[in-house]
Tab-separated table of C-alpha atoms and ligand atoms in Angstrom:
chain	number	residue	atom	x	y	z
A	862	ASP	CA	69.746	84.980	104.638
A	863	PHE	CA	71.263	88.451	105.077
A	864	ARG	CA	70.851	91.907	103.687
A	865	PHE	CA	74.136	93.687	103.410
A	866	GLY	CA	74.259	97.329	104.379
A	867	PRO	CA	76.935	99.977	104.591
A	868	THR	CA	80.601	99.302	105.169
A	869	LEU	CA	81.658	99.666	108.808
A	870	GLY	CA	85.377	99.553	108.170
A	871	GLU	CA	88.159	98.205	106.041
A	872	GLY	CA	91.275	96.415	107.101
A	873	SER	CA	94.250	95.206	105.136
A	874	TYR	CA	92.643	91.815	104.620
A	875	SER	CA	88.947	92.361	105.037
A	876	THR	CA	85.924	94.558	104.621
A	877	VAL	CA	83.511	94.737	107.541
A	878	ILE	CA	79.897	95.309	106.488
A	879	LEU	CA	76.758	95.813	108.531
A	880	ALA	CA	74.497	92.839	107.794
A	881	ARG	CA	70.942	92.171	108.898
A	882	GLU	CA	69.665	88.632	109.237
A	883	ILE	CA	66.390	88.672	107.336
A	884	GLU	CA	64.538	86.197	109.537
A	885	SER	CA	65.462	87.572	112.974
A	886	GLY	CA	66.223	91.208	112.069
A	887	ARG	CA	69.434	90.862	114.092
A	888	GLU	CA	72.406	92.949	113.044
A	889	TYR	CA	75.946	91.647	112.691
A	890	ALA	CA	79.257	93.150	111.684
A	891	MET	CA	80.083	90.798	108.834
A	892	LYS	CA	83.815	90.584	108.292
A	893	VAL	CA	84.334	89.437	104.723
A	894	LEU	CA	87.705	88.114	103.580
A	895	GLU	CA	88.668	87.284	100.011
A	896	LYS	CA	90.201	83.798	100.002
A	897	ARG	CA	92.445	84.606	97.051
A	898	HIS	CA	93.818	87.709	98.758
A	899	ILE	CA	94.421	85.877	102.059
A	900	MET	CA	96.289	83.077	100.287
A	901	ARG	CA	98.305	85.411	98.112
A	902	GLU	CA	99.391	87.397	101.167
A	903	LYS	CA	100.124	84.167	103.093
A	904	LYS	CA	97.761	85.134	105.904
A	905	VAL	CA	95.951	81.800	106.253
A	906	PRO	CA	97.470	81.064	109.709
A	907	GLN	CA	96.422	84.507	110.997
A	908	VAL	CA	92.856	84.055	109.801
A	909	GLU	CA	92.663	80.594	111.341
A	910	ARG	CA	94.090	81.949	114.590
A	911	GLU	CA	91.595	84.796	114.653
A	912	LYS	CA	88.690	82.375	114.301
A	913	GLN	CA	90.132	79.988	116.872
A	914	VAL	CA	90.754	82.691	119.492
A	915	LEU	CA	87.509	84.608	118.926
A	916	SER	CA	85.467	81.438	119.311
A	917	ARG	CA	87.022	80.825	122.740
A	918	LEU	CA	86.225	84.286	124.097
A	919	ASP	CA	83.099	84.840	126.138
A	920	HIS	CA	83.303	88.265	127.722
A	921	PRO	CA	81.379	91.545	127.279
A	922	PHE	CA	84.467	93.573	126.416
A	923	PHE	CA	85.526	91.550	123.390
A	924	VAL	CA	83.977	91.522	119.949
A	925	ARG	CA	81.869	88.347	119.877
A	926	LEU	CA	82.042	85.837	117.058
A	927	TYR	CA	78.549	84.402	116.489
A	928	PHE	CA	79.158	82.266	113.403
A	929	THR	CA	81.331	81.802	110.352
A	930	PHE	CA	80.494	80.577	106.863
A	931	GLN	CA	82.026	80.688	103.415
A	932	ASP	CA	81.277	80.643	99.724
A	933	THR	CA	83.661	79.737	96.951
A	934	GLU	CA	85.447	83.090	97.017
A	935	ARG	CA	85.046	84.498	100.505
A	936	LEU	CA	85.058	83.798	104.236
A	937	TYR	CA	82.472	85.458	106.490
A	938	PHE	CA	82.781	86.140	110.230
A	939	GLY	CA	79.505	87.180	111.924
A	940	LEU	CA	80.631	89.534	114.715
A	941	SER	CA	78.912	91.722	117.292
A	942	VAL	CA	78.486	95.261	115.981
A	943	ALA	CA	80.862	97.876	117.398
A	944	ARG	CA	79.928	100.847	115.263
A	945	LYS	CA	80.848	103.754	117.521
A	946	GLY	CA	84.415	103.984	116.336
A	947	GLU	CA	87.801	103.304	117.855
A	948	LEU	CA	89.319	104.421	121.162
A	949	LEU	CA	91.979	106.230	119.129
A	950	SER	CA	89.461	108.448	117.327
A	951	LYS	CA	87.757	109.298	120.654
A	952	ILE	CA	91.073	110.339	122.227
A	953	LYS	CA	91.765	112.470	119.151
A	954	GLN	CA	88.290	114.015	119.261
A	955	LEU	CA	88.588	114.982	122.937
A	956	GLY	CA	92.329	115.745	122.907
A	957	LYS	CA	92.619	113.582	126.014
A	958	PHE	CA	90.293	111.867	128.493
A	959	ASP	CA	89.489	113.176	131.958
A	960	LEU	CA	90.254	111.013	134.991
A	961	GLU	CA	86.745	109.582	135.247
A	962	CYS	CA	86.701	108.455	131.626
A	963	SER	CA	90.232	107.062	131.758
A	964	ARG	CA	89.443	105.136	134.937
A	965	PHE	CA	86.246	103.696	133.441
A	966	TYR	CA	87.900	102.436	130.265
A	967	THR	CA	91.125	101.316	131.942
A	968	ALA	CA	88.966	99.155	134.236
A	969	GLN	CA	87.180	97.658	131.224
A	970	ILE	CA	90.489	96.836	129.515
A	971	VAL	CA	91.843	95.295	132.738
A	972	SER	CA	88.714	93.165	133.099
A	973	ALA	CA	89.029	92.019	129.467
A	974	LEU	CA	92.740	91.199	129.846
A	975	GLN	CA	92.030	89.233	133.003
A	976	HIS	CA	89.645	87.029	131.010
A	977	LEU	CA	92.012	86.699	128.047
A	978	HIS	CA	94.994	85.786	130.229
A	979	SER	CA	92.916	83.311	132.269
A	980	LEU	CA	92.511	81.422	128.968
A	981	ASN	CA	96.302	81.585	128.444
A	982	ILE	CA	95.906	83.790	125.389
A	983	ILE	CA	97.995	86.907	124.763
A	984	HIS	CA	96.766	89.606	122.405
A	985	ARG	CA	100.203	90.955	121.375
A	986	ASP	CA	98.795	93.979	119.519
A	987	LEU	CA	96.735	95.818	122.089
A	988	LYS	CA	96.357	99.472	121.052
A	989	PRO	CA	93.614	102.117	120.822
A	990	GLU	CA	92.929	101.244	117.137
A	991	ASN	CA	91.965	97.732	118.217
A	992	ILE	CA	89.592	98.882	120.934
A	993	LEU	CA	86.191	99.608	119.391
A	994	PHE	CA	82.974	100.870	120.992
A	995	ASN	CA	79.476	99.392	120.821
A	996	ASP	CA	76.239	101.406	120.974
A	997	LYS	CA	76.465	101.617	124.792
A	998	MET	CA	80.006	102.981	124.499
A	999	GLN	CA	81.420	99.868	126.131
A	1000	ILE	CA	84.729	98.654	124.744
A	1001	GLN	CA	84.926	95.778	122.270
A	1002	ILE	CA	88.507	94.591	121.834
A	1003	THR	CA	89.191	93.208	118.386
A	1004	ASP	CA	91.949	92.033	116.011
A	1005	PHE	CA	93.136	88.615	117.137
A	1006	GLY	CA	95.165	87.897	113.998
A	1007	THR	CA	98.403	88.173	115.966
A	1008	ALA	CA	97.132	86.708	119.264
A	1009	LYS	CA	98.887	83.671	120.670
A	1010	GLU	CA	97.431	80.698	122.514
A	1011	LEU	CA	99.983	79.517	125.036
A	1012	LYS	CA	100.625	75.941	126.011
A	1013	ASP	CA	101.752	76.883	129.521
A	1014	SER	CA	100.643	79.630	131.904
A	1015	GLY	CA	102.468	82.253	129.809
A	1016	ASP	CA	103.869	84.064	132.829
A	1017	GLU	CA	107.493	83.579	131.734
A	1018	PRO	CA	108.592	85.386	128.562
A	1019	ARG	CA	108.992	82.984	125.643
A	1020	SER	CA	110.132	83.197	122.054
A	1021	SER	CA	107.864	85.210	119.874
A	1022	SER	CA	108.003	86.481	116.339
A	1023	PHE	CA	107.963	90.262	116.059
A	1024	VAL	CA	104.380	91.410	116.038
A	1025	GLY	CA	102.722	94.535	117.336
A	1026	THR	CA	102.942	98.240	116.761
A	1027	ALA	CA	106.037	100.353	117.496
A	1028	GLN	CA	104.541	102.628	120.166
A	1029	TYR	CA	103.098	99.788	122.259
A	1030	VAL	CA	105.702	97.079	121.805
A	1031	SER	CA	107.269	95.737	125.001
A	1032	PRO	CA	111.007	95.936	125.825
A	1033	GLU	CA	111.290	92.120	126.189
A	1034	LEU	CA	110.134	91.672	122.611
A	1035	LEU	CA	112.641	94.241	121.363
A	1036	LYS	CA	115.562	92.943	123.420
A	1037	ASP	CA	115.051	89.185	123.593
A	1038	LYS	CA	112.328	88.498	120.983
A	1039	LYS	CA	110.212	87.192	123.826
A	1040	ALA	CA	106.618	87.876	124.815
A	1041	CYS	CA	104.376	86.867	127.692
A	1042	LYS	CA	101.082	87.898	129.299
A	1043	SER	CA	102.890	90.836	130.872
A	1044	SER	CA	103.634	92.206	127.389
A	1045	ASP	CA	99.921	93.077	127.141
A	1046	LEU	CA	100.230	94.865	130.521
A	1047	TRP	CA	103.032	97.012	129.068
A	1048	ALA	CA	100.692	97.974	126.209
A	1049	LEU	CA	98.011	98.748	128.806
A	1050	GLY	CA	100.427	101.159	130.535
A	1051	CYS	CA	100.996	102.920	127.187
A	1052	ILE	CA	97.232	103.156	126.549
A	1053	VAL	CA	96.451	104.623	130.009
A	1054	TYR	CA	99.176	107.233	129.439
A	1055	GLN	CA	97.715	108.022	126.002
A	1056	MET	CA	94.153	108.363	127.343
A	1057	LEU	CA	95.275	110.807	130.047
A	1058	THR	CA	97.644	112.918	127.947
A	1059	GLY	CA	96.579	112.431	124.324
A	1060	GLN	CA	100.219	111.504	123.584
A	1061	PHE	CA	102.275	108.324	123.279
A	1062	PRO	CA	104.618	107.800	126.239
A	1063	PHE	CA	107.422	106.829	123.827
A	1064	LYS	CA	107.553	109.250	120.949
A	1065	ALA	CA	110.326	109.981	118.495
A	1066	PRO	CA	110.686	110.827	114.797
A	1067	ASN	CA	111.347	107.230	113.762
A	1068	GLU	CA	110.798	103.667	114.937
A	1069	TYR	CA	114.457	103.085	115.782
A	1070	LEU	CA	114.442	106.021	118.230
A	1071	ILE	CA	111.080	104.922	119.674
A	1072	PHE	CA	112.578	101.473	120.322
A	1073	GLN	CA	115.586	103.069	122.020
A	1074	GLN	CA	113.293	104.931	124.372
A	1075	ILE	CA	111.302	101.776	125.091
A	1076	VAL	CA	114.312	99.614	125.955
A	1077	ASN	CA	115.527	102.404	128.262
A	1078	CYS	CA	112.020	103.037	129.602
A	1079	LYS	CA	112.501	106.739	128.874
A	1080	TYR	CA	109.305	108.735	129.129
A	1081	GLU	CA	108.044	111.711	131.111
A	1082	PHE	CA	104.854	112.705	132.849
A	1083	PRO	CA	103.369	116.151	132.298
A	1084	GLU	CA	103.305	118.451	135.304
A	1085	ASP	CA	100.290	118.136	137.623
A	1086	PHE	CA	99.711	114.554	136.537
A	1087	ASP	CA	97.352	112.687	138.855
A	1088	PRO	CA	99.570	110.859	141.412
A	1089	ASN	CA	97.514	107.628	141.385
A	1090	ALA	CA	97.536	107.490	137.591
A	1091	ARG	CA	101.273	108.181	137.653
A	1092	ASP	CA	101.846	105.340	140.076
A	1093	LEU	CA	99.696	102.932	138.049
A	1094	ILE	CA	101.479	103.739	134.772
A	1095	SER	CA	104.926	103.493	136.401
A	1096	SER	CA	103.968	100.095	137.841
A	1097	LEU	CA	102.891	98.864	134.402
A	1098	LEU	CA	105.790	100.340	132.430
A	1099	GLN	CA	108.411	98.236	134.219
A	1100	LEU	CA	111.285	96.934	132.091
A	1101	ASP	CA	111.214	93.566	133.827
A	1102	PRO	CA	107.950	91.827	132.845
A	1103	MET	CA	107.936	89.953	136.159
A	1104	MET	CA	107.875	93.284	138.009
A	1105	ARG	CA	104.808	94.625	136.217
A	1106	LEU	CA	101.704	95.146	138.312
A	1107	GLY	CA	99.160	92.511	137.250
A	1108	SER	CA	101.774	89.847	136.478
A	1109	SER	CA	101.478	86.658	138.532
A	1110	SER	CA	104.760	87.436	140.299
A	1111	CYS	CA	103.314	90.782	141.464
A	1112	GLY	CA	100.044	89.485	142.870
A	1113	GLY	CA	98.180	89.037	139.562
A	1114	TYR	CA	95.015	90.856	138.577
A	1115	GLU	CA	93.742	91.030	142.159
A	1116	LYS	CA	96.620	93.310	143.094
A	1117	LEU	CA	96.186	95.384	139.935
A	1118	MET	CA	92.473	95.887	140.617
A	1119	GLU	CA	93.231	97.000	144.171
A	1120	HIS	CA	95.391	99.877	142.921
A	1121	PRO	CA	94.156	103.261	144.308
A	1122	PHE	CA	93.626	104.528	140.731
A	1123	PHE	CA	90.604	102.205	140.578
A	1124	THR	CA	88.976	103.457	143.797
A	1125	GLY	CA	85.205	103.436	143.297
A	1126	ILE	CA	85.205	100.888	140.473
A	1127	ASP	CA	82.566	98.190	140.871
A	1128	TRP	CA	84.434	95.341	139.188
A	1129	GLU	CA	81.505	92.915	139.360
A	1130	ASN	CA	79.118	95.205	137.496
A	1131	LEU	CA	81.390	96.907	135.013
A	1132	ALA	CA	79.438	95.788	131.969
A	1133	ASN	CA	76.142	97.111	133.380
A	1134	GLN	CA	77.407	100.570	134.229
A	1135	ALA	CA	76.550	103.512	132.031
A	1136	ALA	CA	79.477	104.981	130.148
A	1137	PRO	CA	80.694	108.470	131.175
A	1138	LYS	CA	78.481	111.294	129.870
A	1139	THR	CA	81.243	112.801	127.719
A	1140	MET	CA	81.545	109.535	125.855
A	1141	LEU	CA	77.791	109.076	125.443
A	1142	ALA	CA	77.656	112.594	124.016
A	1143	LEU	CA	80.406	111.677	121.561
A	1144	ALA	CA	78.469	108.577	120.554
A	1145	GLY	CA	75.459	110.722	119.718
A	1146	ASP	CA	77.244	112.775	117.102
A	1147	SER	CA	79.756	110.157	116.085
A	1148	SER	CA	80.659	110.256	112.438
A	1149	ASP	CA	81.320	106.516	112.683
A	1150	GLU	CA	77.696	106.030	113.513
A	1151	ASP	CA	75.669	107.028	110.486
A	1152	THR	CA	75.486	103.549	109.139
A	1153	THR	CA	71.831	102.684	109.134
A	1154	HIS	CA	70.108	104.929	106.609
A	1155	SER	CA	67.696	102.647	104.873
A	1156	SER	CA	68.823	103.785	101.411
A	1157	ASP	CA	72.267	102.391	102.161
A	1158	TRP	CA	70.758	98.939	102.305
A	1159	ASP	CA	70.544	98.935	98.530
A	1160	TYR	CA	74.231	98.226	98.511
A	1161	PHE	CA	74.225	95.239	96.182
A	1162	ALA	CA	71.520	96.678	93.969
A	1163	LYS	CA	73.471	99.822	93.124
A	1164	GLY	CA	74.920	98.628	89.823
A	1165	ASN	CA	71.506	97.706	88.528
A	1166	LEU	CA	69.970	100.870	89.907
A	1167	ILE	CA	72.124	103.062	87.689
A	1168	LEU	CA	71.084	101.116	84.661
A	1169	LYS	CA	67.420	101.195	85.622
A	1170	GLN	CA	67.554	104.975	85.840
A	1171	ALA	CA	69.301	105.084	82.511
A	1172	THR	CA	66.706	102.854	80.888
A	1173	LYS	CA	63.836	104.989	82.148
A	1174	CYS	CA	64.814	108.036	80.147
A	1175	ASN	CA	66.267	106.281	77.161
A	1176	LYS	CA	64.029	106.365	74.122
A	1177	HIS	CA	66.418	104.264	72.089
A	1178	CYS	CA	66.935	101.478	74.520
A	1179	CYS	CA	67.171	98.141	72.797
A	1180	ASP	CA	68.045	94.694	73.925
A	1181	PRO	CA	70.641	92.949	71.787
A	1182	ALA	CA	70.244	89.233	72.244
A	1183	GLY	CA	71.585	88.012	75.574
A	1184	LEU	CA	74.820	89.946	75.660
A	1185	ILE	CA	75.256	90.323	79.373
A	1186	GLY	CA	72.013	89.468	81.040
A	1187	SER	CA	69.963	92.410	82.193
A	1188	ASN	CA	72.716	95.025	82.320
A	1189	LYS	CA	72.680	96.291	78.781
A	1190	ILE	CA	71.408	99.437	77.241
A	1191	THR	CA	71.831	101.311	73.996
A	1192	VAL	CA	71.944	105.049	74.282
A	1193	GLY	CA	71.437	107.602	71.536
A	1194	VAL	CA	73.225	110.960	71.346
A	1195	GLU	CA	70.034	112.997	71.469
A	1196	ILE	CA	69.038	111.943	74.976
A	1197	SER	CA	72.201	112.981	76.777
A	1198	GLN	CA	70.407	115.435	79.158
A	1199	ASP	CA	70.142	112.847	81.893
A	1200	PRO	CA	73.102	113.318	84.256
A	1201	LEU	CA	73.962	109.657	84.014
A	1202	LEU	CA	73.890	109.732	80.256
A	1203	TRP	CA	75.723	112.915	79.296
A	1204	ALA	CA	78.690	110.747	78.517
A	1205	CYS	CA	77.199	109.475	75.293
A	1206	GLY	CA	76.885	113.090	74.126
A	1207	ILE	CA	80.570	113.545	74.723
A	1208	ILE	CA	81.505	110.398	72.878
A	1209	LYS	CA	79.221	111.591	70.073
A	1210	LYS	CA	77.765	108.342	68.956
A	1211	SER	CA	75.259	105.723	69.804
A	1212	ILE	CA	76.880	103.460	72.240
A	1213	LEU	CA	76.128	100.325	74.151
A	1214	PHE	CA	76.775	100.868	77.824
A	1215	MET	CA	77.470	97.777	79.812
A	1216	PHE	CA	78.237	99.478	83.086
A	1217	LEU	CA	79.064	102.936	84.343
A	1218	GLY	CA	79.827	104.748	87.533
A	1219	GLN	CA	82.274	107.021	89.316
A	1220	LEU	CA	85.622	105.630	90.373
A	1221	GLU	CA	88.698	107.164	91.881
A	1222	LYS	CA	91.775	106.479	89.774
A	1223	LYS	CA	94.884	106.336	91.905
A	1224	ARG	CA	98.351	106.772	90.517
A	1225	GLY	CA	101.211	107.313	92.963
A	1226	PHE	CA	99.931	109.927	95.378
A	1227	SER	CA	97.419	111.408	92.981
A	1228	VAL	CA	93.783	110.333	93.160
A	1229	LYS	CA	91.409	111.539	90.439
A	1230	LEU	CA	87.665	111.185	90.294
A	1231	ARG	CA	86.546	109.818	86.932
A	1232	GLU	CA	83.306	108.657	85.373
A	1233	PHE	CA	84.103	105.179	84.033
A	1234	LEU	CA	82.169	103.703	81.153
A	1235	LEU	CA	82.337	100.089	80.165
A	1236	THR	CA	81.014	100.167	76.626
A	1237	GLU	CA	80.785	98.184	73.452
A	1238	GLY	CA	84.079	97.736	71.712
A	1239	PRO	CA	84.794	96.661	74.359
A	1240	LYS	CA	86.162	99.863	75.814
A	1241	LEU	CA	86.854	101.166	79.303
A	1242	ILE	CA	86.681	104.916	78.881
A	1243	TYR	CA	87.165	107.468	81.630
A	1244	ILE	CA	85.847	110.995	81.684
A	1245	ASP	CA	86.445	114.004	83.922
A	1246	PRO	CA	83.024	114.503	85.594
A	1247	ASN	CA	83.558	118.269	85.889
A	1248	SER	CA	84.971	119.271	82.522
A	1249	LYS	CA	83.188	116.355	80.837
A	1250	GLU	CA	86.282	115.668	78.743
A	1251	VAL	CA	87.267	112.140	77.813
A	1252	LYS	CA	90.532	111.736	79.698
A	1253	GLY	CA	91.572	108.351	78.458
A	1254	GLU	CA	90.886	104.719	78.092
A	1255	ILE	CA	92.221	101.561	79.681
A	1256	PRO	CA	93.619	99.707	76.651
A	1257	TRP	CA	91.610	96.555	76.141
A	1258	SER	CA	93.342	93.342	75.132
A	1259	SER	CA	92.978	89.655	75.791
A	1260	GLU	CA	95.611	90.099	78.506
A	1261	LEU	CA	93.507	92.628	80.435
A	1262	ARG	CA	92.585	91.185	83.801
A	1263	THR	CA	90.830	92.414	86.948
A	1264	GLU	CA	91.797	91.812	90.533
A	1265	PRO	CA	89.409	92.723	93.349
A	1266	LYS	CA	91.234	93.815	96.522
A	1267	SER	CA	88.211	94.613	98.660
A	1268	PHE	CA	84.674	95.845	98.168
A	1269	ARG	CA	86.067	99.299	97.376
A	1270	ILE	CA	89.332	98.635	95.663
A	1271	PHE	CA	90.158	96.735	92.490
A	1272	PHE	CA	92.976	96.602	89.988
A	1273	VAL	CA	92.783	96.392	86.213
A	1274	HIS	CA	96.013	94.850	84.963
A	1275	THR	CA	97.103	95.544	81.390
A	1276	PRO	CA	100.455	94.454	79.900
A	1277	ASN	CA	101.954	97.912	80.440
A	1278	ARG	CA	100.199	99.256	83.485
A	1279	THR	CA	98.082	98.359	86.491
A	1280	TYR	CA	95.166	100.715	87.123
A	1281	HIS	CA	94.347	101.148	90.808
A	1282	LEU	CA	90.628	101.946	91.078
A	1283	ILE	CA	88.498	102.781	94.082
A	1284	ASP	CA	84.720	102.558	94.133
A	1285	LYS	CA	83.415	104.518	97.109
A	1286	SER	CA	80.013	102.859	96.687
A	1287	ASN	CA	81.542	99.439	97.276
A	1288	ASN	CA	80.861	98.047	93.827
A	1289	ALA	CA	84.419	96.884	93.117
A	1290	LEU	CA	83.338	93.263	92.882
A	1291	ILE	CA	80.534	94.121	90.475
A	1292	TRP	CA	82.952	96.094	88.303
A	1293	CYS	CA	85.347	93.136	88.140
A	1294	LYS	CA	82.504	90.763	87.347
A	1295	LYS	CA	81.189	92.972	84.531
A	1296	ILE	CA	84.618	93.447	82.976
A	1297	GLU	CA	85.348	89.719	83.140
A	1298	GLU	CA	81.929	88.925	81.647
A	1299	ILE	CA	82.585	91.193	78.685
A	1300	LYS	CA	86.041	89.749	78.270
A	1301	LYS	CA	84.640	86.221	78.226
A	1302	HIS	CA	81.956	87.208	75.735
B	576	ATP	P1	94.082	95.027	109.862
B	576	ATP	O1	94.933	93.797	109.937
B	576	ATP	O2	94.510	96.054	108.852
B	576	ATP	O3	93.735	95.634	111.193
B	576	ATP	P2	91.765	93.347	109.269
B	576	ATP	O4	91.566	92.969	107.846
B	576	ATP	O5	92.151	92.310	110.264
B	576	ATP	O6	92.689	94.589	109.270
B	576	ATP	P3	89.872	94.515	111.157
B	576	ATP	O7	90.905	95.388	111.802
B	576	ATP	O8	89.330	93.402	111.969
B	576	ATP	O9	90.381	94.002	109.745
B	576	ATP	O10	88.635	95.394	110.685
B	576	ATP	C1	88.777	96.475	109.791
B	576	ATP	C2	87.958	97.656	110.272
B	576	ATP	O11	86.571	97.281	110.315
B	576	ATP	C3	88.291	98.107	111.680
B	576	ATP	O12	89.282	99.073	111.680
B	576	ATP	C4	86.969	98.652	112.181
B	576	ATP	O13	86.833	100.000	111.782
B	576	ATP	C5	85.924	97.837	111.433
B	576	ATP	N1	85.408	96.743	112.283
B	576	ATP	C6	86.024	95.582	112.585
B	576	ATP	N2	85.265	94.823	113.378
B	576	ATP	C7	84.125	95.507	113.606
B	576	ATP	C8	82.933	95.267	114.367
B	576	ATP	N3	82.774	94.146	115.061
B	576	ATP	N4	81.972	96.206	114.364
B	576	ATP	C9	82.142	97.353	113.651
B	576	ATP	N5	83.232	97.654	112.930
B	576	ATP	C10	84.214	96.747	112.895
């Protein structure tokens, strides 16, 4: 039903891929999760929570979940596409936001939080990395794996496991292991500060010192800081969650929206307003954006494509009976001119290639680009693509086993070593499948 295109992003537990529904032509950000990986990492409750919370949200400033489905190995979440990058990368690109931009996006976050809290849900990990942009440069808040659905109104702090990110974590969570709706308002205060200054309000060389500053509410404003913005941030960064502007004890969202910082904001029509020009300009040349070149849509065909090219120029191609379906090719030494086939010249013999392609081989902090050849033997040989020297071989044995981590990353386990391999063209799953096929054969 879908054509899969380029990868939009990768998380610890998922790969998000642009997918086009063939019948309607509609695009989705397809979040794909490996069941095995989720279970191994004990993240089943988080994934269930994410689905549960996303399906309750109905607001323009949240990523929308349109559908979910699964196959034997993976779960798929069909999400609205937010391909213009994260708030964090925009702040980094601009250094900091001007007042107009900060006001516009603060208002959008406030509007989104109002909706979330009206459903008695707290996000608990609100931060610029989790605020994405769609094509109109409107925010799309994401990452509900650590969100919490509350049984009561959630105004009073209540026990909570430690979740969140050091720079945005609230003092009540650090001191009393408690969180409430107001904890998201604390994070909002940190984000407004970061938009206007390009810095975290609480910064220190390590997490312990950051936490010390948070529990003492120790931060400073730069000189000449806008007085309304200063007042808003100070009202949000209150140690007592009940004293935070926006909390029910301080007049709720109505009071927050009336703050002078928001003068001129049309709350009713926020989603229909054009984004600030600076941001639209950023969207135009966004590096996050180049995701729709039609050639990229050959994503799943790539493995076969290499072999097709190889076959075309191979005079000695033969087809040994049903070894591994269509992906087999015999290559003779004398035709090694083709860039994809020079390897056989190096190995200096006729060889049956089952699969080949460039992978990054990671060991500790070193990452090396290698041409990997899965050949008869079976052998997994790797070659330096520049010097064209054979650099080594992953020792094959019956104990060799593959483990896909994502579309890019996979491991090859051998009794003495685990090889950490990265396929920038997203063929990790195909690599694992090919290796396992050969092993089975
Ligand atoms: P983590 O727990 O590490 O944050 P995760 O596995 O829950 O990861 P997400 O954070 O949801 O994954 O997504 C991974 C990346 O994919 C994001 O950082 C973002 O770049 C991209 N992404 C996620 N959702 C979308 C979307 N709707 N549209 C476009 N890109 C997206």
